[in-house]
Short mmCIF file of C-alpha atoms and ligand atoms in Angstrom, two decimals:
data_model
loop_
_atom_site.label_atom_id
_atom_site.label_comp_id
_atom_site.label_asym_id
_atom_site.label_seq_id
_atom_site.Cartn_x
_atom_site.Cartn_y
_atom_site.Cartn_z
CA MET A 12 21.46 5.93 -6.45
CA ARG A 13 22.27 3.00 -8.64
CA LYS A 14 21.86 -0.44 -6.94
CA LEU A 15 18.49 -0.84 -5.26
CA PHE A 16 16.79 -3.70 -3.53
CA VAL A 17 13.13 -3.59 -3.38
CA THR A 18 11.12 -6.25 -0.87
CA GLY A 19 7.19 -6.71 -1.97
CA GLY A 20 7.77 -5.94 -5.64
CA ALA A 21 5.60 -7.90 -7.28
CA GLY A 22 2.46 -6.37 -5.18
CA PHE A 23 0.31 -3.54 -6.10
CA ILE A 24 2.56 -0.69 -4.74
CA GLY A 25 6.09 -2.25 -4.98
CA SER A 26 5.49 -3.01 -8.86
CA ALA A 27 4.44 0.34 -9.64
CA PHE A 28 7.32 1.71 -7.65
CA VAL A 29 9.91 -0.60 -9.59
CA ARG A 30 8.31 0.75 -12.93
CA LEU A 31 9.00 4.43 -11.64
CA LEU A 32 12.54 3.36 -10.73
CA LEU A 33 13.27 2.10 -14.18
CA ASP A 34 11.45 4.92 -15.85
CA GLU A 35 13.21 7.77 -13.58
CA LEU A 36 16.78 6.26 -12.84
CA PRO A 37 18.40 5.01 -16.11
CA ALA A 38 21.49 3.84 -14.35
CA CYS A 39 19.88 1.65 -11.54
CA GLU A 40 19.80 -1.96 -11.05
CA ILE A 41 17.04 -3.20 -8.75
CA VAL A 42 16.46 -6.47 -7.14
CA ASN A 43 12.99 -7.55 -6.54
CA PHE A 44 12.65 -9.57 -3.51
CA ASP A 45 9.45 -11.21 -2.98
CA ALA A 46 7.94 -14.34 -1.74
CA LEU A 47 4.82 -14.55 -4.57
CA THR A 48 2.05 -14.78 -1.84
CA TYR A 49 -1.37 -14.70 -2.68
CA ALA A 50 -1.08 -11.03 -3.44
CA GLY A 51 2.25 -11.19 -5.30
CA ASN A 52 1.67 -11.39 -8.87
CA PRO A 53 3.98 -12.29 -11.82
CA ASP A 54 1.76 -10.46 -14.11
CA ASN A 55 2.57 -7.29 -12.53
CA LEU A 56 6.27 -7.46 -13.39
CA ALA A 57 5.39 -8.27 -17.34
CA GLY A 58 7.75 -6.21 -19.71
CA LEU A 59 10.42 -5.00 -17.64
CA ASP A 60 14.05 -4.38 -18.64
CA PRO A 61 15.62 -7.79 -17.55
CA ALA A 62 18.86 -6.10 -17.76
CA ARG A 63 18.25 -3.65 -14.82
CA HIS A 64 15.68 -5.76 -13.28
CA ARG A 65 16.52 -9.21 -11.40
CA PHE A 66 13.35 -10.91 -9.46
CA VAL A 67 14.38 -13.18 -6.57
CA ARG A 68 11.55 -15.33 -5.32
CA GLY A 69 12.27 -15.37 -1.31
CA ASP A 70 10.83 -14.87 1.84
CA ILE A 71 11.84 -11.85 3.93
CA CYS A 72 11.81 -14.12 6.98
CA ASP A 73 14.27 -16.00 5.78
CA ARG A 74 17.53 -14.83 6.74
CA ALA A 75 19.93 -16.62 4.57
CA ALA A 76 17.47 -15.94 1.29
CA VAL A 77 17.85 -12.35 2.39
CA LEU A 78 21.52 -12.15 2.94
CA GLY A 79 22.33 -14.14 -0.40
CA ALA A 80 20.19 -11.84 -2.45
CA LEU A 81 21.13 -8.41 -1.17
CA GLU A 82 24.62 -6.97 -2.57
CA ALA A 83 27.13 -5.67 -0.31
CA ASP A 84 27.48 -2.15 -1.69
CA THR A 85 23.66 -1.47 -2.04
CA ASP A 86 22.09 2.07 -1.83
CA ALA A 87 18.97 1.73 -0.62
CA LEU A 88 16.87 -1.27 0.48
CA PHE A 89 13.07 -0.21 -0.02
CA ASN A 90 10.28 -2.46 2.16
CA PHE A 91 7.21 -2.81 0.54
CA ALA A 92 6.57 -6.70 1.68
CA ALA A 93 3.90 -7.24 4.21
CA GLU A 94 0.71 -8.70 4.79
CA SER A 95 -1.56 -5.69 4.00
CA HIS A 96 -5.38 -5.90 4.05
CA VAL A 97 -7.01 -5.40 7.09
CA ASP A 98 -9.81 -7.76 6.74
CA ARG A 99 -7.34 -10.83 6.71
CA SER A 100 -5.98 -9.98 9.89
CA ILE A 101 -9.07 -9.71 11.74
CA HIS A 102 -9.57 -13.37 10.57
CA SER A 103 -5.78 -14.56 11.67
CA ALA A 104 -3.34 -12.02 12.57
CA ASP A 105 -0.12 -14.77 12.24
CA GLU A 106 1.23 -14.03 8.85
CA PHE A 107 1.21 -10.16 9.67
CA LEU A 108 3.02 -10.71 12.84
CA ARG A 109 5.52 -13.01 11.03
CA THR A 110 6.03 -10.93 7.64
CA ASN A 111 5.31 -7.29 8.98
CA VAL A 112 7.54 -7.60 12.35
CA LEU A 113 9.88 -10.39 12.22
CA GLY A 114 10.41 -10.00 8.56
CA THR A 115 11.36 -5.94 9.13
CA GLN A 116 13.75 -7.25 11.87
CA VAL A 117 15.64 -9.70 9.35
CA LEU A 118 15.75 -6.88 6.68
CA LEU A 119 17.23 -4.35 9.32
CA ASP A 120 19.78 -7.02 10.30
CA ALA A 121 20.81 -7.43 6.84
CA ALA A 122 21.09 -3.92 5.45
CA ARG A 123 23.14 -3.64 8.69
CA SER A 124 25.73 -6.16 8.23
CA LEU A 125 25.95 -5.42 4.26
CA GLY A 126 26.22 -2.26 4.52
CA ALA A 127 23.21 -0.85 2.93
CA ARG A 128 23.29 2.79 2.77
CA ARG A 129 19.65 3.80 3.20
CA PHE A 130 16.65 1.61 4.43
CA VAL A 131 13.11 2.94 3.61
CA GLN A 132 10.07 1.29 5.58
CA VAL A 133 6.93 1.58 3.66
CA SER A 134 4.49 2.34 6.52
CA THR A 135 1.19 3.56 6.90
CA ASP A 136 -1.25 6.19 8.20
CA GLU A 137 -3.11 3.58 10.13
CA VAL A 138 -0.52 3.40 12.55
CA MET A 139 -1.97 6.44 14.13
CA GLY A 140 -5.74 5.00 14.51
CA SER A 141 -8.76 6.75 13.93
CA LEU A 142 -9.43 10.62 13.74
CA PRO A 143 -12.38 12.47 14.99
CA GLU A 144 -14.95 13.86 12.01
CA ARG A 145 -13.59 17.24 12.75
CA ASP A 146 -12.26 19.66 9.63
CA ASP A 147 -9.31 20.39 11.91
CA ALA A 148 -8.09 16.86 12.73
CA PHE A 149 -5.14 15.70 10.74
CA PHE A 150 -2.53 12.96 11.20
CA THR A 151 0.86 14.81 11.36
CA GLU A 152 4.33 13.11 12.11
CA ASP A 153 3.84 13.84 15.77
CA SER A 154 0.06 12.05 16.25
CA PRO A 155 0.75 9.49 18.97
CA PHE A 156 0.35 5.55 17.73
CA ALA A 157 -2.73 4.06 18.26
CA PRO A 158 -3.17 1.23 15.94
CA ASN A 159 -6.63 -0.34 16.04
CA SER A 160 -6.32 -3.56 14.01
CA PRO A 161 -3.68 -6.38 13.88
CA TYR A 162 -2.64 -4.98 10.65
CA SER A 163 -1.86 -1.72 11.52
CA ALA A 164 -0.36 -2.94 15.20
CA SER A 165 2.15 -5.17 13.11
CA LYS A 166 2.91 -2.19 11.09
CA ALA A 167 3.27 -0.14 13.86
CA ALA A 168 5.77 -2.73 15.65
CA ALA A 169 7.55 -2.44 12.44
CA GLU A 170 8.46 1.33 12.46
CA HIS A 171 9.24 0.67 15.80
CA LEU A 172 11.92 -1.65 14.81
CA VAL A 173 13.16 0.62 12.44
CA ARG A 174 13.43 3.68 15.01
CA ALA A 175 15.37 1.28 17.16
CA ALA A 176 17.83 0.19 14.63
CA HIS A 177 18.53 3.72 13.62
CA HIS A 178 18.77 4.94 17.16
CA THR A 179 20.97 1.99 18.34
CA HIS A 180 22.99 0.90 15.59
CA GLY A 181 23.06 4.00 13.50
CA VAL A 182 21.07 2.09 10.56
CA ASP A 183 20.34 5.31 7.93
CA ALA A 184 16.41 4.63 7.75
CA VAL A 185 13.50 6.53 6.62
CA VAL A 186 9.88 6.07 7.11
CA THR A 187 7.05 7.03 4.94
CA ARG A 188 3.34 6.66 6.35
CA CYS A 189 0.50 6.99 3.53
CA GLY A 190 -3.02 6.55 3.20
CA ASN A 191 -5.14 4.66 0.64
CA ASN A 192 -3.67 4.38 -2.37
CA TYR A 193 -5.64 3.49 -5.63
CA GLY A 194 -4.40 2.59 -9.48
CA PRO A 195 -3.61 -0.37 -11.61
CA ARG A 196 -2.42 -3.76 -10.35
CA GLN A 197 -4.35 -3.41 -6.98
CA PHE A 198 -5.62 -6.85 -5.58
CA PRO A 199 -9.32 -6.90 -5.71
CA GLU A 200 -9.70 -7.54 -2.11
CA LYS A 201 -9.21 -4.08 -1.45
CA PHE A 202 -12.16 -1.71 -1.74
CA LEU A 203 -11.62 0.30 -4.91
CA PRO A 204 -10.92 -2.83 -7.38
CA LEU A 205 -13.11 -4.76 -5.61
CA MET A 206 -15.93 -2.15 -6.43
CA LEU A 207 -14.63 -1.91 -10.04
CA ALA A 208 -14.63 -5.76 -10.61
CA ASN A 209 -18.02 -6.32 -8.93
CA ALA A 210 -19.58 -3.33 -11.17
CA MET A 211 -18.26 -4.28 -14.13
CA ASN A 212 -19.80 -7.74 -13.71
CA ASP A 213 -23.15 -6.08 -12.35
CA GLU A 214 -22.41 -7.88 -9.06
CA PRO A 215 -23.32 -6.57 -5.85
CA ILE A 216 -20.85 -3.88 -4.00
CA PRO A 217 -20.56 -4.69 -0.76
CA VAL A 218 -20.36 -1.44 1.66
CA TYR A 219 -19.28 -1.78 5.29
CA GLY A 220 -21.63 -0.06 8.07
CA ASP A 221 -23.30 3.06 6.98
CA GLY A 222 -20.73 3.98 4.42
CA GLN A 223 -19.85 6.90 6.04
CA ASN A 224 -15.88 6.01 6.92
CA VAL A 225 -13.66 8.61 5.41
CA ARG A 226 -10.38 7.57 3.68
CA ASP A 227 -7.71 10.08 2.27
CA TRP A 228 -7.20 8.54 -1.66
CA ILE A 229 -3.83 8.74 -3.30
CA TYR A 230 -2.75 7.48 -6.74
CA VAL A 231 -0.27 4.95 -6.63
CA GLU A 232 2.36 6.60 -8.54
CA ASP A 233 1.98 9.69 -6.58
CA HIS A 234 2.85 7.64 -3.42
CA CYS A 235 5.93 6.31 -5.30
CA ARG A 236 7.44 9.35 -6.14
CA ALA A 237 7.29 10.37 -2.44
CA ILE A 238 9.03 7.32 -1.36
CA LEU A 239 11.79 7.84 -3.79
CA LEU A 240 12.00 11.42 -2.90
CA ALA A 241 12.46 10.33 0.92
CA ALA A 242 15.16 7.89 -0.25
CA GLU A 243 16.98 10.76 -1.96
CA ARG A 244 16.26 13.74 0.15
CA GLY A 245 14.83 12.76 3.53
CA ARG A 246 16.58 12.83 6.67
CA ALA A 247 17.96 10.10 8.48
CA GLY A 248 15.48 8.83 11.58
CA ALA A 249 12.38 10.87 9.74
CA VAL A 250 9.21 10.03 9.40
CA TYR A 251 6.95 11.52 6.21
CA ASN A 252 3.36 11.43 6.10
CA VAL A 253 2.20 11.27 2.43
CA GLY A 254 -1.19 12.01 1.34
CA ALA A 255 -2.96 14.00 -1.57
CA ARG A 256 -5.63 16.08 0.77
CA ASN A 257 -8.33 13.80 -0.78
CA GLU A 258 -10.62 12.75 1.76
CA ARG A 259 -13.64 10.78 0.57
CA ARG A 260 -16.80 8.92 2.38
CA ASN A 261 -16.88 5.44 1.17
CA LEU A 262 -20.24 5.81 -0.30
CA GLU A 263 -19.01 8.54 -2.03
CA VAL A 264 -16.68 6.89 -3.83
CA ALA A 265 -18.89 3.84 -4.67
CA GLU A 266 -20.93 6.30 -6.17
CA SER A 267 -18.26 7.89 -8.16
CA VAL A 268 -17.40 4.21 -9.37
CA LEU A 269 -20.82 3.42 -10.45
CA ASP A 270 -21.30 6.74 -12.10
CA ALA A 271 -18.22 6.43 -14.07
CA LEU A 272 -19.25 2.89 -15.66
CA GLY A 273 -22.72 3.84 -16.07
CA LYS A 274 -23.86 1.48 -13.38
CA PRO A 275 -27.21 1.76 -11.18
CA ARG A 276 -26.72 2.61 -7.25
CA SER A 277 -28.99 -0.26 -6.76
CA LEU A 278 -25.83 -2.41 -6.99
CA LEU A 279 -24.94 -1.24 -3.70
CA ARG A 280 -25.42 -3.22 -0.68
CA PHE A 281 -25.19 -2.36 2.73
CA VAL A 282 -23.55 -5.23 4.69
CA LYS A 283 -22.18 -6.10 8.44
CA ASP A 284 -19.51 -3.57 9.17
CA ARG A 285 -15.86 -4.52 9.81
CA PRO A 286 -14.89 -5.20 13.59
CA GLY A 287 -13.25 -2.17 15.06
CA HIS A 288 -13.41 -0.31 11.84
CA ASP A 289 -11.39 2.96 11.93
CA ARG A 290 -13.90 6.10 10.97
CA ARG A 291 -11.69 8.71 9.70
CA TYR A 292 -8.13 8.93 8.19
CA ALA A 293 -6.76 12.23 7.01
CA ILE A 294 -3.14 13.12 6.30
CA ASP A 295 -1.20 16.52 6.80
CA PRO A 296 1.25 16.07 4.01
CA GLY A 297 3.22 19.64 5.01
CA LEU A 298 6.33 17.92 5.78
CA ALA A 299 6.72 16.25 2.88
CA GLU A 300 6.00 19.08 0.80
CA ARG A 301 8.46 21.33 2.63
CA GLU A 302 11.31 18.89 3.25
CA LEU A 303 11.09 16.79 -0.17
CA GLY A 304 9.42 19.16 -2.34
CA TRP A 305 6.61 16.34 -2.96
CA ARG A 306 3.53 17.46 -4.90
CA PRO A 307 0.86 14.87 -6.10
CA ARG A 308 0.45 15.14 -10.02
CA GLU A 309 -2.85 13.28 -10.02
CA THR A 310 -6.07 14.58 -8.84
CA TRP A 311 -9.17 12.47 -7.91
CA GLN A 312 -10.71 13.01 -10.99
CA SER A 313 -7.85 12.24 -13.55
CA GLY A 314 -6.52 9.34 -10.90
CA LEU A 315 -9.82 7.87 -10.98
CA LYS A 316 -10.16 7.94 -14.71
CA LYS A 317 -6.78 6.00 -15.31
CA THR A 318 -7.40 3.58 -12.80
CA ILE A 319 -10.80 2.73 -14.30
CA GLU A 320 -9.34 2.50 -17.75
CA TRP A 321 -6.75 0.41 -16.82
CA TYR A 322 -9.03 -2.14 -15.45
CA ALA A 323 -11.25 -1.71 -18.50
CA ALA A 324 -8.08 -2.71 -20.81
CA ASN A 325 -6.68 -5.47 -18.72
CA GLY A 326 -9.99 -8.12 -17.97
CA GLU A 327 -7.41 -11.12 -18.27
CA TRP A 328 -5.66 -9.72 -15.34
CA LEU A 329 -8.51 -9.28 -13.24
CA ALA A 330 -10.08 -12.39 -13.85
CA ARG A 331 -6.77 -14.31 -12.86
CA ALA A 332 -6.78 -12.31 -9.99
CA ARG A 333 -10.37 -13.00 -8.93
CA GLY A 334 -9.75 -16.80 -9.52
CA GLY A 335 -8.67 -19.70 -7.22
CA ALA A 336 -8.04 -18.74 -3.64
CA TYR A 337 -9.67 -15.46 -4.25
CA ARG A 338 -13.07 -16.89 -4.33
CA GLU A 339 -12.80 -18.41 -1.38
CA PHE A 340 -11.69 -15.79 0.56
CA TYR A 341 -14.67 -13.79 -0.92
CA GLU A 342 -17.06 -16.51 0.41
CA ARG A 343 -15.70 -16.21 3.72
CA GLN A 344 -15.70 -12.63 4.18
CA TYR A 345 -18.93 -11.73 2.45
CA GLY A 346 -20.57 -15.02 2.18
CA GLU A 347 -22.79 -14.36 5.37
CA ASN A 348 -24.33 -10.91 4.23
P1 NAD B 417 -0.03 -6.08 -1.68
O1 NAD B 417 -0.26 -7.01 -0.77
O2 NAD B 417 -0.41 -5.82 -2.94
O3 NAD B 417 1.91 -6.37 -1.72
C1 NAD B 417 2.41 -7.50 -0.81
C2 NAD B 417 3.85 -8.00 -1.68
O4 NAD B 417 4.60 -8.34 -0.34
C3 NAD B 417 3.09 -8.84 -2.35
O5 NAD B 417 3.57 -9.06 -3.61
C4 NAD B 417 3.72 -10.12 -1.61
O6 NAD B 417 4.00 -11.48 -2.21
C5 NAD B 417 4.81 -9.69 -0.71
N1 NAD B 417 4.88 -10.57 0.46
C6 NAD B 417 4.30 -10.61 1.45
N2 NAD B 417 4.38 -11.40 2.33
C7 NAD B 417 6.13 -11.53 2.15
C8 NAD B 417 7.16 -12.14 2.35
N3 NAD B 417 7.31 -12.56 4.10
N4 NAD B 417 8.56 -12.04 1.89
C9 NAD B 417 8.64 -11.46 1.00
N5 NAD B 417 7.64 -10.90 -0.06
C10 NAD B 417 6.17 -10.86 0.81
O7 NAD B 417 0.61 -5.08 -0.93
P2 NAD B 417 0.48 -3.32 -1.27
O8 NAD B 417 -0.82 -2.85 -1.26
O9 NAD B 417 1.36 -3.07 -2.41
O10 NAD B 417 1.38 -2.67 -0.01
C11 NAD B 417 2.81 -2.23 0.16
C12 NAD B 417 3.26 -1.73 1.15
O11 NAD B 417 2.57 -0.40 1.43
C13 NAD B 417 2.76 -2.60 2.41
O12 NAD B 417 3.85 -2.35 3.06
C14 NAD B 417 1.64 -1.60 3.09
O13 NAD B 417 1.34 -1.66 4.38
C15 NAD B 417 2.09 -0.46 2.54
N6 NAD B 417 0.88 0.54 2.60
C16 NAD B 417 0.04 0.43 1.47
C17 NAD B 417 -0.95 0.87 1.15
C18 NAD B 417 -2.24 0.77 0.58
O14 NAD B 417 -3.32 2.13 0.31
N7 NAD B 417 -2.43 -0.28 -0.28
C19 NAD B 417 -0.95 2.41 1.93
C20 NAD B 417 0.01 2.67 3.00
C21 NAD B 417 1.04 1.68 2.74
O1 DAU B 418 -4.76 3.91 4.88
C1 DAU B 418 -3.75 3.35 4.49
C2 DAU B 418 -4.45 1.39 4.33
O2 DAU B 418 -5.33 1.34 3.34
C3 DAU B 418 -3.24 0.59 3.61
O3 DAU B 418 -2.36 0.54 5.12
C4 DAU B 418 -3.75 -0.79 3.85
O4 DAU B 418 -2.65 -1.68 3.41
C5 DAU B 418 -5.00 -0.79 2.67
O5 DAU B 418 -5.24 -2.15 2.57
C6 DAU B 418 -5.84 0.45 3.35
O6 DAU B 418 -6.46 -0.23 4.25
P1 DAU B 418 -8.03 -0.06 4.40
O7 DAU B 418 -8.92 -0.68 5.18
O8 DAU B 418 -8.54 1.42 4.42
O9 DAU B 418 -8.33 -0.24 2.86
P2 DAU B 418 -9.84 -1.22 2.33
O10 DAU B 418 -9.60 -1.02 0.57
O11 DAU B 418 -9.62 -2.59 2.95
O12 DAU B 418 -11.01 -0.51 2.57
C7 DAU B 418 -11.23 0.87 2.41
C8 DAU B 418 -12.71 1.13 3.14
O13 DAU B 418 -13.65 0.73 2.30
C9 DAU B 418 -12.64 0.99 4.51
O14 DAU B 418 -13.16 1.87 5.20
C10 DAU B 418 -13.57 -0.16 4.66
C11 DAU B 418 -14.43 0.00 3.51
N1 DAU B 418 -14.88 -1.26 2.54
C12 DAU B 418 -13.67 -2.15 2.23
C13 DAU B 418 -14.11 -3.24 1.46
C14 DAU B 418 -12.95 -4.44 1.20
C15 DAU B 418 -16.29 -1.71 2.41
O15 DAU B 418 -17.05 -0.79 2.62
N2 DAU B 418 -16.32 -3.00 2.08
C16 DAU B 418 -15.52 -3.62 1.24
O16 DAU B 418 -15.77 -5.00 0.85
#
């Protein structure tokens, strides 16, 4: 693969993916197409090789802009661009439908009309809803769709559009569904960087409900490697679940962060629960392991250590991300607690 088009490449996972591409594919040229919403951060692109990485500011819902930026002989289009935060989708779903659903269709149409060789849709385990708290219950690629939030419903709709484009128009498409990512450059609205930022400033850590919800955590670079392998080796039309077999309860995650930073448990605050809060996610990554030869490289301990070290060393990035509009969101989300 040489010519690559990445959407949402100024966000958390997209920027990690662009870095991975530049490191692992010496001959590749990347167009990074991103609208720079509140979650898109030019700081995330600092230091990238301008000879192989070209940033284009644009909205995936803007057909003309997409057609203008996508080159005719693109080898693969990777769609990371999305509204990605569940709590924001509960406040208002409009942008989620626009970007995640309409935007995906615009990209599929553009990929088809300009002959992009492969379309990779970066999806989420949340399209499969919530699992019972049983040791033998896992998400597989055959699990039924059961999205519970406006965010996950919009991502499920996007997956349906990708499937339909493959089935009806023969678009060569692959879908990956991953669990909760953590690592450098994650916007501090998400639980892990929010905890890190608050704990480092001796501010309280809001834990929703009873703190016993389970998430399946994966280091962002491991997710990115799986996406690259899916593009290189995945079957057209296939879905691959991606997870590091790393289920943790939220309270356990919060306590690990406090312990690693040497901060007291008294910073924990139980606050009102997220409406419709999914209880448990747990991914069976067997298909990706067998068909793609993928394995995570980081353990929870090594990934968390790298993440904490990155945030500790990048206080300026964090301060900028927590400024301005973030404060308004924080007040609206946590103010009443
Ligand atoms: P993010 O919110 O950090 O970044 C999203 C990026 O998309 C931002 O750079 C933003 O500017 C851009 N964007 C938003 N709307 C756009 C539009 N209309 N046009 C162009 N660009 C637009 O998100 P993330 O956590 O990096 O997630 C990336 C993708 O991975 C999303 O599709 C998300 O659903 C999926 N995913 C995320 C996780 C996770 O744990 N974060 C897990 C599984 C899947
Ligand atoms: O599973 C994949 C999904 O993981 C991705 O598709 C989403 O884009 C990503 O945001 C993430 O969704 P979650 O809702 O699981 O992530 P979040 O970081 O918002 O919350 C993780 C858990 O922590 C969840 O059970 C809610 C809880 N939580 C979250 C916040 C922000 C708290 O207890 N307190 C908080 O302040």
